[in-house]
PDB file of C-alpha atoms in Angstrom:
ATOM      1  CA  MET A   1      22.548  82.583 100.724  1.00 58.00           C
ATOM      2  CA  LYS A   2      20.077  84.838  98.959  1.00 78.00           C
ATOM      3  CA  THR A   3      16.512  84.780 100.179  1.00 86.00           C
ATOM      4  CA  THR A   4      14.047  83.124  97.796  1.00 91.00           C
ATOM      5  CA  SER A   5      10.918  84.793  96.453  1.00 92.00           C
ATOM      6  CA  THR A   6       8.818  82.366  98.480  1.00 93.00           C
ATOM      7  CA  GLU A   7      10.567  83.440 101.670  1.00 94.00           C
ATOM      8  CA  LEU A   8      10.119  87.119 100.844  1.00 95.00           C
ATOM      9  CA  LYS A   9       6.390  86.617 100.315  1.00 94.00           C
ATOM     10  CA  LYS A  10       6.147  84.731 103.609  1.00 95.00           C
ATOM     11  CA  ARG A  11       7.768  87.701 105.334  1.00 95.00           C
ATOM     12  CA  ALA A  12       5.286  90.058 103.682  1.00 95.00           C
ATOM     13  CA  LYS A  13       2.362  87.979 104.938  1.00 94.00           C
ATOM     14  CA  LEU A  14       3.818  87.956 108.458  1.00 95.00           C
ATOM     15  CA  THR A  15       4.352  91.719 108.360  1.00 95.00           C
ATOM     16  CA  LEU A  16       0.750  92.360 107.329  1.00 94.00           C
ATOM     17  CA  SER A  17      -0.712  89.840 109.769  1.00 93.00           C
ATOM     18  CA  GLY A  18      -2.820  91.898 112.155  1.00 90.00           C
ATOM     19  CA  ASN A  19      -2.034  95.091 110.223  1.00 93.00           C
ATOM     20  CA  TYR A  20      -4.251  94.629 107.187  1.00 92.00           C
ATOM     21  CA  GLY A  21      -6.829  97.055 108.585  1.00 93.00           C
ATOM     22  CA  THR A  22      -4.384  99.948 108.372  1.00 94.00           C
ATOM     23  CA  ALA A  23      -3.024  98.788 105.017  1.00 94.00           C
ATOM     24  CA  VAL A  24      -6.455  98.438 103.413  1.00 94.00           C
ATOM     25  CA  GLY A  25      -7.531 101.749 104.940  1.00 94.00           C
ATOM     26  CA  ALA A  26      -4.577 103.485 103.280  1.00 94.00           C
ATOM     27  CA  MET A  27      -5.392 101.986  99.888  1.00 93.00           C
ATOM     28  CA  LEU A  28      -9.052 102.914 100.301  1.00 94.00           C
ATOM     29  CA  ILE A  29      -8.086 106.533 100.967  1.00 93.00           C
ATOM     30  CA  VAL A  30      -6.067 106.542  97.736  1.00 91.00           C
ATOM     31  CA  ASP A  31      -9.052 105.143  95.824  1.00 89.00           C
ATOM     32  CA  VAL A  32     -11.365 107.805  97.251  1.00 90.00           C
ATOM     33  CA  PHE A  33      -8.774 110.465  96.408  1.00 86.00           C
ATOM     34  CA  LEU A  34      -8.617 109.251  92.799  1.00 84.00           C
ATOM     35  CA  PHE A  35     -12.403 109.114  92.554  1.00 85.00           C
ATOM     36  CA  VAL A  36     -12.697 112.731  93.724  1.00 85.00           C
ATOM     37  CA  PHE A  37     -10.097 113.875  91.207  1.00 79.00           C
ATOM     38  CA  ILE A  38     -11.829 111.975  88.418  1.00 79.00           C
ATOM     39  CA  MET A  39     -15.075 113.733  89.291  1.00 81.00           C
ATOM     40  CA  ILE A  40     -13.272 117.091  89.302  1.00 76.00           C
ATOM     41  CA  PHE A  41     -11.631 116.180  86.001  1.00 71.00           C
ATOM     42  CA  ILE A  42     -14.978 115.348  84.395  1.00 74.00           C
ATOM     43  CA  GLY A  43     -16.721 118.362  85.933  1.00 74.00           C
ATOM     44  CA  VAL A  44     -14.122 120.910  84.877  1.00 68.00           C
ATOM     45  CA  SER A  45     -13.834 119.514  81.365  1.00 65.00           C
ATOM     46  CA  THR A  46     -17.632 119.439  80.948  1.00 69.00           C
ATOM     47  CA  VAL A  47     -18.151 122.973  82.261  1.00 65.00           C
ATOM     48  CA  GLY A  48     -15.269 124.249  80.161  1.00 60.00           C
ATOM     49  CA  THR A  49     -16.634 122.623  77.034  1.00 59.00           C
ATOM     50  CA  LEU A  50     -20.181 123.917  77.562  1.00 59.00           C
ATOM     51  CA  SER A  51     -18.978 127.457  78.290  1.00 58.00           C
ATOM     52  CA  LEU A  52     -16.959 127.578  75.091  1.00 54.00           C
ATOM     53  CA  ILE A  53     -19.594 126.218  72.740  1.00 53.00           C
ATOM     54  CA  GLY A  54     -20.729 128.914  70.366  1.00 53.00           C
ATOM     55  CA  GLU A  55     -17.681 131.093  70.836  1.00 53.00           C
ATOM     56  CA  PRO A  56     -15.826 132.147  67.659  1.00 52.00           C
ATOM     57  CA  GLY A  57     -12.991 129.762  66.913  1.00 50.00           C
ATOM     58  CA  TYR A  58     -14.214 127.191  69.440  1.00 51.00           C
ATOM     59  CA  ILE A  59     -13.048 124.161  67.515  1.00 52.00           C
ATOM     60  CA  ARG A  60      -9.595 125.634  67.126  1.00 52.00           C
ATOM     61  CA  SER A  61      -8.921 127.348  70.454  1.00 60.00           C
ATOM     62  CA  GLY A  62     -11.659 126.130  72.774  1.00 59.00           C
ATOM     63  CA  MET A  63     -10.693 122.495  72.378  1.00 65.00           C
ATOM     64  CA  MET A  64      -7.069 123.328  73.091  1.00 70.00           C
ATOM     65  CA  ARG A  65      -8.003 125.156  76.282  1.00 70.00           C
ATOM     66  CA  SER A  66     -10.182 122.277  77.452  1.00 68.00           C
ATOM     67  CA  LEU A  67      -7.419 119.783  76.753  1.00 73.00           C
ATOM     68  CA  ALA A  68      -4.874 121.954  78.574  1.00 75.00           C
ATOM     69  CA  ILE A  69      -7.104 122.185  81.660  1.00 74.00           C
ATOM     70  CA  MET A  70      -7.676 118.429  81.685  1.00 75.00           C
ATOM     71  CA  LEU A  71      -3.959 117.765  81.267  1.00 79.00           C
ATOM     72  CA  VAL A  72      -3.068 120.023  84.211  1.00 81.00           C
ATOM     73  CA  ILE A  73      -5.644 118.331  86.460  1.00 80.00           C
ATOM     74  CA  TYR A  74      -4.378 114.914  85.378  1.00 81.00           C
ATOM     75  CA  LEU A  75      -0.736 115.778  86.106  1.00 85.00           C
ATOM     76  CA  ILE A  76      -1.581 117.229  89.529  1.00 86.00           C
ATOM     77  CA  ALA A  77      -3.524 114.083  90.422  1.00 85.00           C
ATOM     78  CA  ILE A  78      -0.699 111.787  89.293  1.00 89.00           C
ATOM     79  CA  LEU A  79       1.958 113.713  91.218  1.00 91.00           C
ATOM     80  CA  LEU A  80      -0.133 113.821  94.399  1.00 92.00           C
ATOM     81  CA  VAL A  81      -0.881 110.098  94.192  1.00 90.00           C
ATOM     82  CA  TYR A  82       2.819 109.381  93.689  1.00 93.00           C
ATOM     83  CA  LEU A  83       3.677 111.303  96.861  1.00 95.00           C
ATOM     84  CA  VAL A  84       0.913 109.551  98.788  1.00 94.00           C
ATOM     85  CA  MET A  85       2.165 106.155  97.612  1.00 94.00           C
ATOM     86  CA  GLY A  86       5.647 107.123  98.791  1.00 94.00           C
ATOM     87  CA  GLY A  87       4.150 107.696 102.236  1.00 95.00           C
ATOM     88  CA  ILE A  88       2.303 104.365 102.148  1.00 96.00           C
ATOM     89  CA  ARG A  89       5.571 102.667 101.258  1.00 95.00           C
ATOM     90  CA  ARG A  90       7.154 104.287 104.304  1.00 96.00           C
ATOM     91  CA  MET A  91       4.281 103.030 106.445  1.00 96.00           C
ATOM     92  CA  PHE A  92       4.914  99.452 105.309  1.00 96.00           C
ATOM     93  CA  TYR A  93       8.635  99.960 105.941  1.00 96.00           C
ATOM     94  CA  ASN A  94       7.845 101.020 109.522  1.00 96.00           C
ATOM     95  CA  MET A  95       5.697  97.904 109.938  1.00 95.00           C
ATOM     96  CA  ILE A  96       8.589  95.709 108.858  1.00 95.00           C
ATOM     97  CA  MET A  97      11.124  97.444 111.075  1.00 94.00           C
ATOM     98  CA  GLY A  98       8.861  97.327 114.133  1.00 92.00           C
ATOM     99  CA  GLN A  99       8.621 101.105 114.274  1.00 93.00           C
ATOM    100  CA  PRO A 100       5.427 103.046 115.088  1.00 94.00           C
ATOM    101  CA  PHE A 101       3.179 103.456 112.057  1.00 94.00           C
ATOM    102  CA  SER A 102      -0.185 104.989 111.268  1.00 94.00           C
ATOM    103  CA  LEU A 103      -2.225 106.390 108.405  1.00 94.00           C
ATOM    104  CA  GLY A 104      -0.435 109.671 109.071  1.00 94.00           C
ATOM    105  CA  ASP A 105       2.626 108.118 107.407  1.00 95.00           C
ATOM    106  CA  MET A 106       0.843 108.647 104.098  1.00 95.00           C
ATOM    107  CA  LEU A 107       2.018 112.274 104.263  1.00 95.00           C
ATOM    108  CA  PHE A 108       5.656 111.256 104.750  1.00 96.00           C
ATOM    109  CA  ALA A 109       6.760 112.215 101.224  1.00 96.00           C
ATOM    110  CA  PHE A 110       4.996 115.578 101.498  1.00 95.00           C
ATOM    111  CA  THR A 111       7.026 116.514 104.582  1.00 94.00           C
ATOM    112  CA  HIS A 112      10.389 114.892 103.700  1.00 94.00           C
ATOM    113  CA  ARG A 113      11.966 116.358 100.574  1.00 93.00           C
ATOM    114  CA  PRO A 114       8.926 116.033  98.257  1.00 96.00           C
ATOM    115  CA  GLN A 115      10.933 117.538  95.396  1.00 95.00           C
ATOM    116  CA  ARG A 116      13.237 114.523  95.473  1.00 96.00           C
ATOM    117  CA  PHE A 117      10.377 112.035  95.311  1.00 96.00           C
ATOM    118  CA  LEU A 118       8.959 113.979  92.383  1.00 95.00           C
ATOM    119  CA  GLY A 119      12.423 114.145  90.816  1.00 95.00           C
ATOM    120  CA  ILE A 120      12.596 110.348  90.713  1.00 96.00           C
ATOM    121  CA  TYR A 121       9.111 110.149  89.218  1.00 94.00           C
ATOM    122  CA  LEU A 122       9.895 112.728  86.525  1.00 94.00           C
ATOM    123  CA  MET A 123      13.165 111.026  85.576  1.00 95.00           C
ATOM    124  CA  ASN A 124      11.359 107.703  85.223  1.00 94.00           C
ATOM    125  CA  LEU A 125       8.634 109.393  83.182  1.00 92.00           C
ATOM    126  CA  ALA A 126      11.198 111.075  80.926  1.00 94.00           C
ATOM    127  CA  PHE A 127      12.912 107.770  80.205  1.00 94.00           C
ATOM    128  CA  ASN A 128       9.640 106.062  79.339  1.00 91.00           C
ATOM    129  CA  LEU A 129       8.723 108.915  77.004  1.00 92.00           C
ATOM    130  CA  VAL A 130      12.102 108.748  75.271  1.00 93.00           C
ATOM    131  CA  MET A 131      11.799 104.975  74.853  1.00 92.00           C
ATOM    132  CA  GLY A 132       8.424 105.480  73.194  1.00 91.00           C
ATOM    133  CA  ILE A 133       9.648 107.959  70.567  1.00 93.00           C
ATOM    134  CA  PRO A 134      10.846 105.376  67.958  1.00 93.00           C
ATOM    135  CA  TYR A 135       7.544 103.496  68.156  1.00 92.00           C
ATOM    136  CA  PHE A 136       5.402 106.596  67.773  1.00 93.00           C
ATOM    137  CA  VAL A 137       7.525 107.925  64.894  1.00 92.00           C
ATOM    138  CA  VAL A 138       7.242 104.650  62.985  1.00 92.00           C
ATOM    139  CA  SER A 139       3.521 104.443  63.807  1.00 90.00           C
ATOM    140  CA  PHE A 140       2.999 107.954  62.433  1.00 89.00           C
ATOM    141  CA  PHE A 141       4.692 107.153  59.130  1.00 89.00           C
ATOM    142  CA  ALA A 142       2.913 103.801  58.944  1.00 87.00           C
ATOM    143  CA  ARG A 143      -0.437 105.559  59.230  1.00 87.00           C
ATOM    144  CA  ILE A 144       0.225 108.280  56.652  1.00 88.00           C
ATOM    145  CA  THR A 145       1.624 105.721  54.167  1.00 86.00           C
ATOM    146  CA  GLY A 146      -1.287 103.312  54.517  1.00 83.00           C
ATOM    147  CA  HIS A 147       0.553 100.800  56.751  1.00 80.00           C
ATOM    148  CA  ILE A 148       2.881  99.394  54.126  1.00 86.00           C
ATOM    149  CA  PRO A 149       4.313  95.969  55.198  1.00 88.00           C
ATOM    150  CA  VAL A 150       7.853  97.140  55.950  1.00 88.00           C
ATOM    151  CA  LEU A 151       6.614  99.852  58.293  1.00 88.00           C
ATOM    152  CA  VAL A 152       4.191  97.455  60.001  1.00 88.00           C
ATOM    153  CA  VAL A 153       7.120  95.132  60.739  1.00 92.00           C
ATOM    154  CA  MET A 154       9.214  98.058  61.977  1.00 92.00           C
ATOM    155  CA  GLN A 155       6.317  99.214  64.132  1.00 91.00           C
ATOM    156  CA  PHE A 156       6.191  95.799  65.808  1.00 93.00           C
ATOM    157  CA  LEU A 157       9.981  95.760  66.292  1.00 94.00           C
ATOM    158  CA  MET A 158       9.936  99.271  67.796  1.00 94.00           C
ATOM    159  CA  TYR A 159       7.193  98.175  70.185  1.00 93.00           C
ATOM    160  CA  LEU A 160       9.317  95.229  71.310  1.00 95.00           C
ATOM    161  CA  LEU A 161      12.290  97.579  71.702  1.00 93.00           C
ATOM    162  CA  GLN A 162      10.210  99.911  73.863  1.00 94.00           C
ATOM    163  CA  ILE A 163       8.988  97.084  76.114  1.00 94.00           C
ATOM    164  CA  THR A 164      12.497  95.649  76.430  1.00 95.00           C
ATOM    165  CA  GLY A 165      13.969  99.034  77.285  1.00 95.00           C
ATOM    166  CA  VAL A 166      11.352  99.707  79.947  1.00 94.00           C
ATOM    167  CA  VAL A 167      11.894  96.274  81.541  1.00 95.00           C
ATOM    168  CA  VAL A 168      15.684  96.602  81.571  1.00 95.00           C
ATOM    169  CA  TYR A 169      15.434 100.111  82.982  1.00 96.00           C
ATOM    170  CA  ALA A 170      13.100  98.897  85.735  1.00 95.00           C
ATOM    171  CA  LEU A 171      15.466  96.061  86.654  1.00 95.00           C
ATOM    172  CA  TYR A 172      18.299  98.542  87.180  1.00 96.00           C
ATOM    173  CA  PHE A 173      16.403 101.373  88.870  1.00 96.00           C
ATOM    174  CA  LYS A 174      13.423  99.746  90.593  1.00 95.00           C
ATOM    175  CA  LEU A 175      14.901 100.479  94.023  1.00 96.00           C
ATOM    176  CA  THR A 176      15.304 104.252  93.630  1.00 96.00           C
ATOM    177  CA  GLY A 177      12.008 104.966  95.399  1.00 95.00           C
ATOM    178  CA  TYR A 178      12.825 102.545  98.215  1.00 96.00           C
ATOM    179  CA  LEU A 179      16.220 104.106  98.807  1.00 96.00           C
ATOM    180  CA  LEU A 180      14.694 107.568  99.063  1.00 96.00           C
ATOM    181  CA  MET A 181      11.864 106.282 101.235  1.00 95.00           C
ATOM    182  CA  GLU A 182      14.367 104.867 103.704  1.00 95.00           C
ATOM    183  CA  ASP A 183      16.529 107.990 103.713  1.00 95.00           C
ATOM    184  CA  PRO A 184      14.959 111.155 102.214  1.00 95.00           C
ATOM    185  CA  GLU A 185      18.320 112.917 102.583  1.00 94.00           C
ATOM    186  CA  ARG A 186      19.656 110.913  99.653  1.00 95.00           C
ATOM    187  CA  LYS A 187      19.909 112.908  96.450  1.00 95.00           C
ATOM    188  CA  VAL A 188      18.016 111.792  93.372  1.00 95.00           C
ATOM    189  CA  ILE A 189      21.119 110.914  91.334  1.00 96.00           C
ATOM    190  CA  SER A 190      22.533 108.999  94.301  1.00 96.00           C
ATOM    191  CA  CYS A 191      19.369 106.907  94.452  1.00 96.00           C
ATOM    192  CA  PHE A 192      19.794 105.905  90.818  1.00 97.00           C
ATOM    193  CA  ARG A 193      23.465 105.070  91.305  1.00 96.00           C
ATOM    194  CA  GLU A 194      22.825 103.044  94.445  1.00 96.00           C
ATOM    195  CA  SER A 195      19.923 101.207  92.830  1.00 96.00           C
ATOM    196  CA  ALA A 196      22.088 100.169  89.874  1.00 95.00           C
ATOM    197  CA  ALA A 197      24.812  99.017  92.292  1.00 94.00           C
ATOM    198  CA  LEU A 198      22.400  97.025  94.462  1.00 95.00           C
ATOM    199  CA  MET A 199      20.838  95.339  91.447  1.00 95.00           C
ATOM    200  CA  LYS A 200      24.143  93.872  90.266  1.00 92.00           C
ATOM    201  CA  GLY A 201      23.566  90.136  90.439  1.00 90.00           C
ATOM    202  CA  ASN A 202      19.957  90.622  91.538  1.00 93.00           C
ATOM    203  CA  LYS A 203      18.172  91.566  88.327  1.00 94.00           C
ATOM    204  CA  GLY A 204      17.192  87.945  87.671  1.00 94.00           C
ATOM    205  CA  ARG A 205      15.763  87.665  91.181  1.00 94.00           C
ATOM    206  CA  LEU A 206      13.663  90.776  90.713  1.00 95.00           C
ATOM    207  CA  PHE A 207      12.421  89.585  87.321  1.00 95.00           C
ATOM    208  CA  TYR A 208      11.416  86.218  88.756  1.00 95.00           C
ATOM    209  CA  LEU A 209       9.732  87.886  91.752  1.00 95.00           C
ATOM    210  CA  ALA A 210       7.725  90.129  89.417  1.00 94.00           C
ATOM    211  CA  LEU A 211       6.637  87.136  87.334  1.00 94.00           C
ATOM    212  CA  SER A 212       5.563  85.261  90.470  1.00 93.00           C
ATOM    213  CA  LEU A 213       3.202  88.135  91.347  1.00 92.00           C
ATOM    214  CA  ILE A 214       1.412  88.200  87.988  1.00 92.00           C
ATOM    215  CA  GLY A 215      -1.211  85.817  89.328  1.00 91.00           C
ATOM    216  CA  MET A 216      -2.033  88.328  92.063  1.00 91.00           C
ATOM    217  CA  TYR A 217      -2.525  91.056  89.443  1.00 89.00           C
ATOM    218  CA  LEU A 218      -4.916  88.816  87.535  1.00 92.00           C
ATOM    219  CA  LEU A 219      -6.778  88.081  90.760  1.00 91.00           C
ATOM    220  CA  GLY A 220      -7.147  91.799  91.402  1.00 89.00           C
ATOM    221  CA  ILE A 221      -8.456  92.393  87.881  1.00 90.00           C
ATOM    222  CA  GLY A 222     -10.862  89.467  88.217  1.00 90.00           C
ATOM    223  CA  SER A 223     -12.302  91.003  91.387  1.00 90.00           C
ATOM    224  CA  PHE A 224     -13.103  94.230  89.449  1.00 86.00           C
ATOM    225  CA  GLY A 225     -10.273  95.998  91.273  1.00 85.00           C
ATOM    226  CA  ILE A 226     -11.631  95.435  94.780  1.00 90.00           C
ATOM    227  CA  GLY A 227      -9.018  92.794  95.550  1.00 91.00           C
ATOM    228  CA  PHE A 228      -6.240  95.313  94.978  1.00 92.00           C
ATOM    229  CA  LEU A 229      -7.065  96.821  98.377  1.00 92.00           C
ATOM    230  CA  TRP A 230      -5.409  93.713  99.857  1.00 94.00           C
ATOM    231  CA  ILE A 231      -3.144  92.697  96.967  1.00 94.00           C
ATOM    232  CA  LEU A 232      -1.237  95.971  96.548  1.00 94.00           C
ATOM    233  CA  PRO A 233      -0.135  96.117 100.234  1.00 95.00           C
ATOM    234  CA  TYR A 234       1.065  92.508  99.911  1.00 96.00           C
ATOM    235  CA  MET A 235       3.015  93.252  96.739  1.00 95.00           C
ATOM    236  CA  GLU A 236       4.514  96.456  98.102  1.00 95.00           C
ATOM    237  CA  THR A 237       5.542  94.814 101.371  1.00 96.00           C
ATOM    238  CA  THR A 238       7.123  91.954  99.443  1.00 96.00           C
ATOM    239  CA  MET A 239       9.153  94.463  97.417  1.00 96.00           C
ATOM    240  CA  ILE A 240      10.328  96.243 100.564  1.00 96.00           C
ATOM    241  CA  HIS A 241      11.499  92.906 101.956  1.00 96.00           C
ATOM    242  CA  PHE A 242      13.352  92.329  98.687  1.00 96.00           C
ATOM    243  CA  TYR A 243      15.010  95.722  99.014  1.00 96.00           C
ATOM    244  CA  LEU A 244      16.012  95.095 102.631  1.00 94.00           C
ATOM    245  CA  ASP A 245      17.330  91.662 101.731  1.00 93.00           C
ATOM    246  CA  ILE A 246      19.686  92.798  98.974  1.00 92.00           C
ATOM    247  CA  SER A 247      20.771  95.921 100.841  1.00 88.00           C
ATOM    248  CA  ALA A 248      21.739  93.828 103.870  1.00 79.00           C
ATOM    249  CA  GLY A 249      25.325  93.741 102.619  1.00 58.00           C
ATOM    250  CA  GLN A 250      25.620  97.418 103.484  1.00 54.00           C
ATOM    251  CA  ARG A 251      24.527  96.868 107.058  1.00 54.00           C
ATOM    252  CA  GLN A 252      25.091  94.262 109.722  1.00 44.00           C
ATOM    253  CA  GLU A 253      23.809  90.777 108.969  1.00 40.00           C
ATOM    254  CA  GLU A 254      20.122  90.560 109.850  1.00 43.00           C
ATOM    255  CA  VAL A 255      18.039  87.557 110.823  1.00 44.00           C
ATOM    256  CA  TYR A 256      14.268  87.367 110.481  1.00 45.00           C
ATOM    257  CA  ASP A 257      12.415  85.586 113.294  1.00 46.00           C
ATOM    258  CA  TYR A 258       9.283  83.975 111.890  1.00 45.00           C
ATOM    259  CA  GLU A 259       7.944  82.568 115.133  1.00 46.00           C
ATOM    260  CA  GLU A 260       8.159  85.533 117.465  1.00 46.00           C
ATOM    261  CA  PRO A 261       9.056  88.783 115.703  1.00 46.00           C
ATOM    262  CA  VAL A 262      10.386  91.347 118.132  1.00 45.00           C
ATOM    263  CA  TYR A 263       8.479  94.621 118.250  1.00 42.00           C
ATOM    264  CA  GLY A 264      10.236  96.542 120.931  1.00 43.00           C
ATOM    265  CA  SER A 265      11.541 100.079 120.774  1.00 42.00           C
ATOM    266  CA  SER A 266      11.639 102.159 117.604  1.00 40.00           C
ATOM    267  CA  CYS A 267      15.055 100.667 116.868  1.00 42.00           C
ATOM    268  CA  ASP A 268      13.928  97.053 117.217  1.00 45.00           C
ATOM    269  CA  GLY A 269      11.820  94.985 114.889  1.00 45.00           C
ATOM    270  CA  PRO A 270      11.500  91.592 113.252  1.00 48.00           C
ATOM    271  CA  TYR A 271      15.131  91.980 112.232  1.00 43.00           C
ATOM    272  CA  GLU A 272      17.755  91.453 114.901  1.00 44.00           C
ATOM    273  CA  ASN A 273      21.402  92.350 114.336  1.00 41.00           C
ATOM    274  CA  VAL A 274      23.897  89.525 114.582  1.00 39.00           C
ATOM    275  CA  THR A 275      27.491  90.398 115.303  1.00 39.00           C
ATOM    276  CA  GLU A 276      30.295  88.115 114.314  1.00 37.00           C
TER     277      GLU A 276
END
């Protein structure tokens, strides 16, 4: 019998019980990291703009240089944060499996095939960009033609198509990052293939689980983002439990002990193998 979303969220709460200090600390480090990069982003763009004012051809070339610098800083920040989040995911995985964990796990993706983690991110980014092309093309023509009714309708339909494509894509390939996190020796293409295979018959479960977490997102927004320090670890741990639950068919049957989880050696954890 497949584990319900309620059960998965109970497991996440149990995993984080007594470990929220480390989890919140990891998220706080990410926030500080982003704040520093934002300050660098603003500083570099401001200095660059001021230094170019008055130069011949500033509007034409100076603006392009400033935009290029800001884009490079933005991309570096995004890629670094993605790698850090891969390490945080591994830390939560270690919590679940009863293995040693620490804030040092945040560097996991940097030291275990970082190019593969980035490969997954870039493939996901490429798909999202491709899905957005029809909408932006129609929007461009709608603007230059004065938003005639037929193009406004097409613009709305293309937007719906983009959203639908992104959702369907996520339902098939949501687990790519979790597969690589568990075994960095997996190749990028293999992660996508395995994710699609694991999600057969489970896409509805994932969609329902995502909907059930919307309230938590709203709570985080309502707290001016502060609540996300606790909410994001809960959501991420819930997703790891979902991944472990549906991938259980490829390993021995596992049973979760809610009353007294076992945290023994590095091979033991709240999951205990049951042989038939």
